[in-house]
PDB file of C-alpha atoms in Angstrom:
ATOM      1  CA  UNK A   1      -7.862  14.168  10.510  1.00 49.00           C
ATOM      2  CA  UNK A   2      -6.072  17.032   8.509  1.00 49.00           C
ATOM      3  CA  UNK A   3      -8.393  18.718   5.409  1.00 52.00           C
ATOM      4  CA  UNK A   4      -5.129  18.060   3.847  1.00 56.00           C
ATOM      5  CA  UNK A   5      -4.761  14.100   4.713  1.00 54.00           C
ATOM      6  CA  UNK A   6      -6.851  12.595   2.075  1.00 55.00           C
ATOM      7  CA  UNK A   7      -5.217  14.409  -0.612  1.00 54.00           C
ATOM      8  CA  UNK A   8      -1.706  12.789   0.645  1.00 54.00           C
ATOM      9  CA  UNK A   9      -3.504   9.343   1.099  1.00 54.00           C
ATOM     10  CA  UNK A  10      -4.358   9.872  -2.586  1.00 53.00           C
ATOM     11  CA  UNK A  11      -1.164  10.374  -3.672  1.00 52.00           C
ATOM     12  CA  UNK A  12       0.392   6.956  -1.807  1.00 55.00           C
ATOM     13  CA  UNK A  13      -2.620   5.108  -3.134  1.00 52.00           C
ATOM     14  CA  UNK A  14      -1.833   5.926  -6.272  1.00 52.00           C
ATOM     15  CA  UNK A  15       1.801   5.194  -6.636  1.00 55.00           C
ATOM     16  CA  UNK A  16       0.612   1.806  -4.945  1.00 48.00           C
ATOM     17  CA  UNK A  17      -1.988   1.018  -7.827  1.00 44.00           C
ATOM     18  CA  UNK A  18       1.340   1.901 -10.485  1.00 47.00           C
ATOM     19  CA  UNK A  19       3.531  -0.382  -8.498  1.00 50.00           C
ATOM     20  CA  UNK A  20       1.041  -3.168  -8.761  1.00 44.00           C
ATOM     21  CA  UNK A  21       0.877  -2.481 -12.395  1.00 39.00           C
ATOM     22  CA  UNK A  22       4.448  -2.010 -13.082  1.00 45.00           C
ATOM     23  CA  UNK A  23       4.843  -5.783 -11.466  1.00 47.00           C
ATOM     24  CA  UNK A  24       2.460  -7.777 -13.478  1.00 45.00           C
ATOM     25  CA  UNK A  25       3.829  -6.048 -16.960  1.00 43.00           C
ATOM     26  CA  UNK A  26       7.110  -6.528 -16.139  1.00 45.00           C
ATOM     27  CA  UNK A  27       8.023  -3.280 -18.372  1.00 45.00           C
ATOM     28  CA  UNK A  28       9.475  -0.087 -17.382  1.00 44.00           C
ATOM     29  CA  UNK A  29       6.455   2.115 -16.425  1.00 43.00           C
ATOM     30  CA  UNK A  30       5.684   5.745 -18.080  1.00 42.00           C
ATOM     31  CA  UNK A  31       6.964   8.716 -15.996  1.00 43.00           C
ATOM     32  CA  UNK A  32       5.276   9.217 -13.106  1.00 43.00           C
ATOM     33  CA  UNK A  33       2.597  12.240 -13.048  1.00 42.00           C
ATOM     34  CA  UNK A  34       3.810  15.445 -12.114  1.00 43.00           C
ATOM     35  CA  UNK A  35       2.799  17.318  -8.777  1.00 43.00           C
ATOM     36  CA  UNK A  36       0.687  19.338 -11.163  1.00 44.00           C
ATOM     37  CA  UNK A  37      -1.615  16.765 -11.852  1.00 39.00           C
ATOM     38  CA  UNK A  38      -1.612  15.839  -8.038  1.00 43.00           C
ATOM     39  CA  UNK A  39      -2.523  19.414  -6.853  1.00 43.00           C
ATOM     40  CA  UNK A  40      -5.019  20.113  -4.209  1.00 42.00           C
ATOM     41  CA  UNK A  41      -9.026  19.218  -5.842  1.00 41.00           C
ATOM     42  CA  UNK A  42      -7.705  16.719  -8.276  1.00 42.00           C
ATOM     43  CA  UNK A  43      -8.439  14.299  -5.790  1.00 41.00           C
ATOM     44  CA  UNK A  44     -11.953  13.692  -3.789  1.00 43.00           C
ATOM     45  CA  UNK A  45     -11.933  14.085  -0.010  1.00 47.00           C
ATOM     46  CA  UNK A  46     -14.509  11.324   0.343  1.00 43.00           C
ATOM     47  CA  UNK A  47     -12.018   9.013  -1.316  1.00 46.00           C
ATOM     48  CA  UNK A  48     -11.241   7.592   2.422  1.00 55.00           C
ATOM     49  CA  UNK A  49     -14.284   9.031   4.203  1.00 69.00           C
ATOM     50  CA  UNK A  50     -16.143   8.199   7.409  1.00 74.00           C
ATOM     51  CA  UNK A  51     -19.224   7.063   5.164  1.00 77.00           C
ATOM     52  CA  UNK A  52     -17.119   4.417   2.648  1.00 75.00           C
ATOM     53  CA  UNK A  53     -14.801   3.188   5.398  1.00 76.00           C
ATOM     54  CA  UNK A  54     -18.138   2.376   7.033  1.00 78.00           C
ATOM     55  CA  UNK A  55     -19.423   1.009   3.925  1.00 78.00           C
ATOM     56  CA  UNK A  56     -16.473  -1.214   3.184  1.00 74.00           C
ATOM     57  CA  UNK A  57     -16.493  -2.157   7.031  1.00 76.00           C
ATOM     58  CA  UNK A  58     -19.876  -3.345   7.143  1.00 78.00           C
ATOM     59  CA  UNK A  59     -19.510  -5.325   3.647  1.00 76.00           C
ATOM     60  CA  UNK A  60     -16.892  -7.459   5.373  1.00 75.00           C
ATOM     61  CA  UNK A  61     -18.253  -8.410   7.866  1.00 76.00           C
ATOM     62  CA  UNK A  62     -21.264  -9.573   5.923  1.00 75.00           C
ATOM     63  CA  UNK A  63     -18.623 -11.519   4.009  1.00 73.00           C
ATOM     64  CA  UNK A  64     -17.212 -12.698   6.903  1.00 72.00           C
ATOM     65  CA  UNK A  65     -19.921 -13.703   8.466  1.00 74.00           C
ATOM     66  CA  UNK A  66     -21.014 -15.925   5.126  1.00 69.00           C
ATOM     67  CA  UNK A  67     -17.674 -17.035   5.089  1.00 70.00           C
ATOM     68  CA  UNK A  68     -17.770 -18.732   8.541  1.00 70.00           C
ATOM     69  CA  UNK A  69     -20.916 -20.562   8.182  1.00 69.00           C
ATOM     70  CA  UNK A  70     -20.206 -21.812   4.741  1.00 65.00           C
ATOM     71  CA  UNK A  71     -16.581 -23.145   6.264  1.00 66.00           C
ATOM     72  CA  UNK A  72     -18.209 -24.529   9.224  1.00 68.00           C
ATOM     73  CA  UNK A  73     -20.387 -26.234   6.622  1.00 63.00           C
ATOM     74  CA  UNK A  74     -17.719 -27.650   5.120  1.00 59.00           C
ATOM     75  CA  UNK A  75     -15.834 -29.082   8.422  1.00 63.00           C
ATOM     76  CA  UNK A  76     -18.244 -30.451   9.268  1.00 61.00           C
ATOM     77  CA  UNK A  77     -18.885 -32.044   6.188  1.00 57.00           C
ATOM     78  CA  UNK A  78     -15.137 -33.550   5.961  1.00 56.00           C
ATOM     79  CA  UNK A  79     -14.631 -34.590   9.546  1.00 61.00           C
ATOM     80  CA  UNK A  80     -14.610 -38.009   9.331  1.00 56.00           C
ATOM     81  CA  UNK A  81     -16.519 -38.523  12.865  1.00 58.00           C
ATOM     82  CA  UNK A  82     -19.423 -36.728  11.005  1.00 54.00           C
ATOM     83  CA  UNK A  83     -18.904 -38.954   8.076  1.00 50.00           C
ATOM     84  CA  UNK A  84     -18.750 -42.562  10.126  1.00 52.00           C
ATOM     85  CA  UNK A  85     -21.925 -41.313  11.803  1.00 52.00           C
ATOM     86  CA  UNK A  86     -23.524 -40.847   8.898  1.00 48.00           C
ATOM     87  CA  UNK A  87     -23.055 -43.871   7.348  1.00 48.00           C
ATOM     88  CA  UNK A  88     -24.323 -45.787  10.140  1.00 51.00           C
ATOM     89  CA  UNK A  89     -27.753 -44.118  10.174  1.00 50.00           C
ATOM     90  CA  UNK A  90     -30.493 -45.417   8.242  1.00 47.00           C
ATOM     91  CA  UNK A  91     -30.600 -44.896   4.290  1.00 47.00           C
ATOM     92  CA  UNK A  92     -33.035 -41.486   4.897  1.00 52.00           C
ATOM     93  CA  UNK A  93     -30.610 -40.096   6.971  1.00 50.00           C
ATOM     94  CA  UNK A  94     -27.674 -40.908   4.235  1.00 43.00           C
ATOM     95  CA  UNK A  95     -29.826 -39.317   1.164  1.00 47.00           C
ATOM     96  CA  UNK A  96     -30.329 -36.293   4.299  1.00 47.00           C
ATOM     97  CA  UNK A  97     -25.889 -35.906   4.505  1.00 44.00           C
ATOM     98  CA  UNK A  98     -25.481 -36.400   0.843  1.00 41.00           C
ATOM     99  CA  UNK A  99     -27.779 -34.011  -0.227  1.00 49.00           C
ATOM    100  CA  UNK A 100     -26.145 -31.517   2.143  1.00 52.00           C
ATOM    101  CA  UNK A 101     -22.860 -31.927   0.361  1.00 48.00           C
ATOM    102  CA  UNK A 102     -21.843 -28.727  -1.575  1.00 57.00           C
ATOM    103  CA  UNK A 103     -21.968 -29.248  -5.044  1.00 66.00           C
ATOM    104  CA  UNK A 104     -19.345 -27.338  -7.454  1.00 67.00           C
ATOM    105  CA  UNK A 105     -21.527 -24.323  -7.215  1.00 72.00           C
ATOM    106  CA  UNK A 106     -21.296 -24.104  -3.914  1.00 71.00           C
ATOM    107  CA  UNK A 107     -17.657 -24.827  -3.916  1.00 67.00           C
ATOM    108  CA  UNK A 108     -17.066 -21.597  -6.099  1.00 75.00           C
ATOM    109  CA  UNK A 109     -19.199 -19.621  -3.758  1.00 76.00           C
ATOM    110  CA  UNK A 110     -16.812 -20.336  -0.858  1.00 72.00           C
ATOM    111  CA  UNK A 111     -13.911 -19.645  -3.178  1.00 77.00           C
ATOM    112  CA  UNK A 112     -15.240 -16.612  -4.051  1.00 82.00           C
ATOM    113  CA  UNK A 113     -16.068 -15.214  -0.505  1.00 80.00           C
ATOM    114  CA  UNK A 114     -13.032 -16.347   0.986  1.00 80.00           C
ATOM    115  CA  UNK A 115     -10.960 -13.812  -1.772  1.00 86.00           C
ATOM    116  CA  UNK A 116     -13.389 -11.351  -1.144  1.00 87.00           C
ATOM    117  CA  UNK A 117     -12.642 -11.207   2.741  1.00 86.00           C
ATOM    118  CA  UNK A 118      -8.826 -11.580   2.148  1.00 88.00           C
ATOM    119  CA  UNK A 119      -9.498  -8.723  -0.716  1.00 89.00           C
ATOM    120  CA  UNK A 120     -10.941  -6.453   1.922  1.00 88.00           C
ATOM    121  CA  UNK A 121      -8.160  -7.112   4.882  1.00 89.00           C
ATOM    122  CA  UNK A 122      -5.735  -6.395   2.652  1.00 90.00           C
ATOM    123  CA  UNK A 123      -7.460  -3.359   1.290  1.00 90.00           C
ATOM    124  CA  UNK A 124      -8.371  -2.032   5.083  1.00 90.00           C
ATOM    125  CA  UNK A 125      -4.293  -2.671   5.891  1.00 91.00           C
ATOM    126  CA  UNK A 126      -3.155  -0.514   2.865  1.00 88.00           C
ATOM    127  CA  UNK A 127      -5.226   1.769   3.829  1.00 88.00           C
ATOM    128  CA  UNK A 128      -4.334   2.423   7.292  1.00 90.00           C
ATOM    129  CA  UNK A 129      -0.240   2.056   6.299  1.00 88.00           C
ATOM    130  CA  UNK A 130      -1.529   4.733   3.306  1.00 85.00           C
ATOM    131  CA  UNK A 131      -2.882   6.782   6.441  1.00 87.00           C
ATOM    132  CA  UNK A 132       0.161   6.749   8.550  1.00 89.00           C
ATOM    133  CA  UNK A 133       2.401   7.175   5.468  1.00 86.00           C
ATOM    134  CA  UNK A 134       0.449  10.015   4.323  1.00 87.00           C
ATOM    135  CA  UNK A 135       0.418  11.612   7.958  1.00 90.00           C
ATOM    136  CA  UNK A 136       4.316  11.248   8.669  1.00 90.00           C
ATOM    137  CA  UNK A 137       5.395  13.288   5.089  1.00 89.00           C
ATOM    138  CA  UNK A 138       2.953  16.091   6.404  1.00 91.00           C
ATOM    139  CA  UNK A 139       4.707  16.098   9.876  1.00 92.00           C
ATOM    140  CA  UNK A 140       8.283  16.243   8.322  1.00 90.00           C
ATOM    141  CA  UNK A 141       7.019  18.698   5.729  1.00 91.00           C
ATOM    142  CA  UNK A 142       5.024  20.782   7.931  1.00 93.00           C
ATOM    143  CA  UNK A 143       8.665  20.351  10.476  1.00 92.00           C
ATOM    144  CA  UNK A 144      10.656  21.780   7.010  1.00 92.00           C
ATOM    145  CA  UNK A 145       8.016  24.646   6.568  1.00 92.00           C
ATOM    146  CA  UNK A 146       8.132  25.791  10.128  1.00 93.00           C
ATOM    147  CA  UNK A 147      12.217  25.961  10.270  1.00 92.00           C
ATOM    148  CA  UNK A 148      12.024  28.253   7.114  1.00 91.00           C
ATOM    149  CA  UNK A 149       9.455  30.273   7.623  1.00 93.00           C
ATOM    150  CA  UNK A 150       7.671  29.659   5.000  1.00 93.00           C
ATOM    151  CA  UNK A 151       4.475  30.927   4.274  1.00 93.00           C
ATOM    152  CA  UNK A 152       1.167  28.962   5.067  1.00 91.00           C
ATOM    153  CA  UNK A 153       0.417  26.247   2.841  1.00 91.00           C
ATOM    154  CA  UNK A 154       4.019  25.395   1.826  1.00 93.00           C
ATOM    155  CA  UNK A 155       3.651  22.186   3.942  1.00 94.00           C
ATOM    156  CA  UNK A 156       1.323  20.052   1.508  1.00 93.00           C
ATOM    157  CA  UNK A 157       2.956  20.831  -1.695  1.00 94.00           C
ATOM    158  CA  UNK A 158       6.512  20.024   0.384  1.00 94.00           C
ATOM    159  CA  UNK A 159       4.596  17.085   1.328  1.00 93.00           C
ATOM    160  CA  UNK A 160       3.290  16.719  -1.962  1.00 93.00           C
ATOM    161  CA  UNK A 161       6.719  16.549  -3.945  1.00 94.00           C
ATOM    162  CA  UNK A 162       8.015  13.920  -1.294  1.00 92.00           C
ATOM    163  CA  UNK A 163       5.239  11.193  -1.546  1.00 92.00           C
ATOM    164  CA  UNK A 164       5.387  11.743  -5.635  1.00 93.00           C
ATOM    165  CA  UNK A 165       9.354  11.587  -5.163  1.00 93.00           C
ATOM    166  CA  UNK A 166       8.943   8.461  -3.058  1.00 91.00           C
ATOM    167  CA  UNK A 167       6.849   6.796  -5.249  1.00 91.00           C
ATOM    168  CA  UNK A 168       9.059   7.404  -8.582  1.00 93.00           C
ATOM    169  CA  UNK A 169      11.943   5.694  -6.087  1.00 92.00           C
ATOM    170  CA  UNK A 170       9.637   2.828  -5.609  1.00 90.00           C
ATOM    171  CA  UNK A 171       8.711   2.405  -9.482  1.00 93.00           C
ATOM    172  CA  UNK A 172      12.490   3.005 -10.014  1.00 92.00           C
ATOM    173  CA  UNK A 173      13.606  -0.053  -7.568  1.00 90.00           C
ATOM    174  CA  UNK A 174      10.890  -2.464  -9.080  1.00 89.00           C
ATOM    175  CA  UNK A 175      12.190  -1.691 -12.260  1.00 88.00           C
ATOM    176  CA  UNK A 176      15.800  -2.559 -11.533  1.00 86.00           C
ATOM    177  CA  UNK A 177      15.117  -5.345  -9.127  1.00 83.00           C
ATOM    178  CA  UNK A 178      16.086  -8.022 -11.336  1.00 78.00           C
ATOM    179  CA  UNK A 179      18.917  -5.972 -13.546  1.00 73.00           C
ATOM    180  CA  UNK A 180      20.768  -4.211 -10.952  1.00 57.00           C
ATOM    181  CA  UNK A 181      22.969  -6.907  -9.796  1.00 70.00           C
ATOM    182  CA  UNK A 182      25.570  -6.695 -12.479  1.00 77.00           C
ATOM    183  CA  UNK A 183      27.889  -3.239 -13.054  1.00 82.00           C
ATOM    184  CA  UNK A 184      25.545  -2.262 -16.126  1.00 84.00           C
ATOM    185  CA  UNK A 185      22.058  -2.461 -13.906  1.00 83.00           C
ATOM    186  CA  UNK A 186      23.521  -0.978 -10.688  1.00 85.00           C
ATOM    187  CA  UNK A 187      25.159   2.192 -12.996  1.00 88.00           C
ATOM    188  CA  UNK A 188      21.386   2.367 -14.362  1.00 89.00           C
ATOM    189  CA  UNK A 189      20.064   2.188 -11.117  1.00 89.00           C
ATOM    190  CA  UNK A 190      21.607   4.674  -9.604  1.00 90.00           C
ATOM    191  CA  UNK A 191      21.205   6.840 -12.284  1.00 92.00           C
ATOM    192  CA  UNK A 192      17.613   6.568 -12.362  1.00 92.00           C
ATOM    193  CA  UNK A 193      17.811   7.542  -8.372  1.00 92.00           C
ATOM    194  CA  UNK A 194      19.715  10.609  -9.439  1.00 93.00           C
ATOM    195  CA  UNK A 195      17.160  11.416 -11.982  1.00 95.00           C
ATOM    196  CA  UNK A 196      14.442  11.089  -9.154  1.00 94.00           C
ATOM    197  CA  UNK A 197      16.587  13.390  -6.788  1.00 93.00           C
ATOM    198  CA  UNK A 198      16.872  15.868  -9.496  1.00 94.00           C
ATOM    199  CA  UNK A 199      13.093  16.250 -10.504  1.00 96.00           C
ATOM    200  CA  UNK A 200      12.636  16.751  -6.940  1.00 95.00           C
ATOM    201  CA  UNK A 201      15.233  19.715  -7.135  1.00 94.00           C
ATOM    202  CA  UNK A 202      13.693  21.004  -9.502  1.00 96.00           C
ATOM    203  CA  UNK A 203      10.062  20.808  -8.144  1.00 95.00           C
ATOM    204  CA  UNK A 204      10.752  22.334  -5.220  1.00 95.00           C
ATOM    205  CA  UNK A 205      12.874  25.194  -7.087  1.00 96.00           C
ATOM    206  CA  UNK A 206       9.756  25.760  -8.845  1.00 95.00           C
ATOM    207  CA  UNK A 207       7.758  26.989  -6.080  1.00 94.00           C
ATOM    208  CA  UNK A 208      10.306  28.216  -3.445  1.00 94.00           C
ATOM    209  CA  UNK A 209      13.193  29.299  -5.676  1.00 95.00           C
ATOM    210  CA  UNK A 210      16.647  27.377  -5.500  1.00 94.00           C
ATOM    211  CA  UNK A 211      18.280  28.214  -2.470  1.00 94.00           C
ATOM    212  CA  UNK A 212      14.843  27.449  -0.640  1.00 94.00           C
ATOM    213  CA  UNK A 213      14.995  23.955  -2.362  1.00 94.00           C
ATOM    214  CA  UNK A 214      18.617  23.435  -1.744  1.00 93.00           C
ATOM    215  CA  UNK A 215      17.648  23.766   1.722  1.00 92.00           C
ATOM    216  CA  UNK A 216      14.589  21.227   1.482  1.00 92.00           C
ATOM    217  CA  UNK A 217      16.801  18.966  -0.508  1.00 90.00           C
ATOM    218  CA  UNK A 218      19.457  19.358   1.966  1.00 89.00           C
ATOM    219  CA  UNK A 219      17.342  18.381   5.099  1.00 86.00           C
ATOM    220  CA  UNK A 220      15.218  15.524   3.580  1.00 85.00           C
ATOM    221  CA  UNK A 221      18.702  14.105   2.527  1.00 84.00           C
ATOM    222  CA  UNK A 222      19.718  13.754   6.407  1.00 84.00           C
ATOM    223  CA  UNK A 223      16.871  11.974   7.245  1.00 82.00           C
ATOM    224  CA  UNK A 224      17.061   9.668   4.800  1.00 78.00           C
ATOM    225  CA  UNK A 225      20.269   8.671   5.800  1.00 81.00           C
ATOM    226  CA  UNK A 226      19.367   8.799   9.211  1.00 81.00           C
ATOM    227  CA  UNK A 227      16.859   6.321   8.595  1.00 76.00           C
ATOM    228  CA  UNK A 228      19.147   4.238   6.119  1.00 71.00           C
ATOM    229  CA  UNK A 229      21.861   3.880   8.611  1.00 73.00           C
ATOM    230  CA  UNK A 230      19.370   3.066  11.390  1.00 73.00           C
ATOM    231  CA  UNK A 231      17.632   0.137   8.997  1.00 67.00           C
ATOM    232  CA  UNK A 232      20.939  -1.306   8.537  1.00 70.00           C
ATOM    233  CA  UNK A 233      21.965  -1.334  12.152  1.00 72.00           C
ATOM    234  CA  UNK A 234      18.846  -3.314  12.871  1.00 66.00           C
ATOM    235  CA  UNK A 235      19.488  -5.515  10.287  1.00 64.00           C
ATOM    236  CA  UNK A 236      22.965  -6.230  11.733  1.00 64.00           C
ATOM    237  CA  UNK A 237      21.692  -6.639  15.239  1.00 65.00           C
ATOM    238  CA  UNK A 238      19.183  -9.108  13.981  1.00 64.00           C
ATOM    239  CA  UNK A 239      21.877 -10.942  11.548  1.00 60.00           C
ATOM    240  CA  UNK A 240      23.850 -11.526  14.981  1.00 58.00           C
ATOM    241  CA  UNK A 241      21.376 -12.677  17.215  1.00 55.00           C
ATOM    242  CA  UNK A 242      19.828 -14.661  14.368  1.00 53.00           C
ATOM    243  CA  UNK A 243      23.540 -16.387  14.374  1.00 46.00           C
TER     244      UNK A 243
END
């Protein structure tokens, strides 16, 4: 993995944790951080290393191995095979099932597990679609430094600026989601895109000079429309054959 790659995993993580934020407060959120505060160092390298990923590994599968005996438990608790047999045994073998029964405590416990594992798959999936995230901007940015000659280095705070740009875009949609179907929301929506596209600008002007950024600008603008214009022509080819 690139020295470089955690820092950018760092960066996606934490635009996620603001997105999850901004949804449960329903509120607009502060502006995002700016690439200052996201330089190179402010972030740990361990934060996705070998040793925690094998940490976090190894604690679900403890989980999940709790979590399989306790709902095998419980199966085989409420199949009602299980529960005519019992009843037909002798009044020793009755106190035997009921005792066996979990109790609320228990109840809780399997509750509580079964988050816990769903907790950590979800955690282990952001992380890996953090990972590849993280790894495309560096190609494209690394792909932008290359064609300009730019000097060594350039590449992470290119690919810096994009993740933090793609993350205000984010904040900015979740913000609008429910306002921008009337002229008033869309107008503010857009406007708040602009606003993104401009800090951006003016990011990149900051440590390449304008014509530099124009040129940054100008190329990360293709692609994105590249990729819009390919997302919608899958959407109509699945629209069709879903008709």
């Amino acid at each position: 993995m690139p020295k470089n790659l955690p820092l950018l995993i760092g960066l996606l993580a934490t635009g996620l944790v603001a997105g999850l934020v901004l949804s449960e407060l329903q509120q607009p959120s502060a502006p995002a951080a700016s690439t200052e505060a996201l330089s190179p160092g402010s972030l740990p390298d361990s934060a996705v290393s070998d040793e925690e990923r094998a940490r976090a590994n190894a604690e679900r599968d403890d989980m999940a191995l709790e979590l399989a005996g306790l709902r095998a438990r419980v199966e085989q608790l409420e199949n009602p095979r299980t529960r005519s047999a019992a009843t037909e045994t002798d009044e020793t073998q009755e106190s035997v099932v009921f005792e066996t029964i979990p109790n609320a405590g228990e109840r809780a416990k399997i509750l509580a597990v079964m988050e816990a594992v769903e907790e950590e798959r979800r955690h282990e999936r952001d992380l890996r679609r953090t990972e590849k995230q993280a790894a495309e901007f560096l190609r494209q940015a690394t792909r932008i430094a290359e064609r300009l000659s730019l000097p060594t280095g350039s590449e992470d705070r290119i690919a810096s600026i994009l993740i933090t740009e793609r993350e205000k875009v984010a904040l900015v949609r979740e913000q609008y989601r429910d306002v921008s179907r009337d002229k008033q929301g869309r107008t503010a929506y857009r406007d708040a895109l602009r606003a993104t596209s401009a800090w951006r600008q003016e990011e990149l002007a900051r440590y390449f000079g304008p014509e530099i950024a124009e040129s940054i600008s100008a190329s990360e603008d293709k692609r994105a429309r590249k990729k819009n214009d390919k997302d919608r022509s899958g959407k109509k080819k699945n629209g069709k054959t879903g008709a």
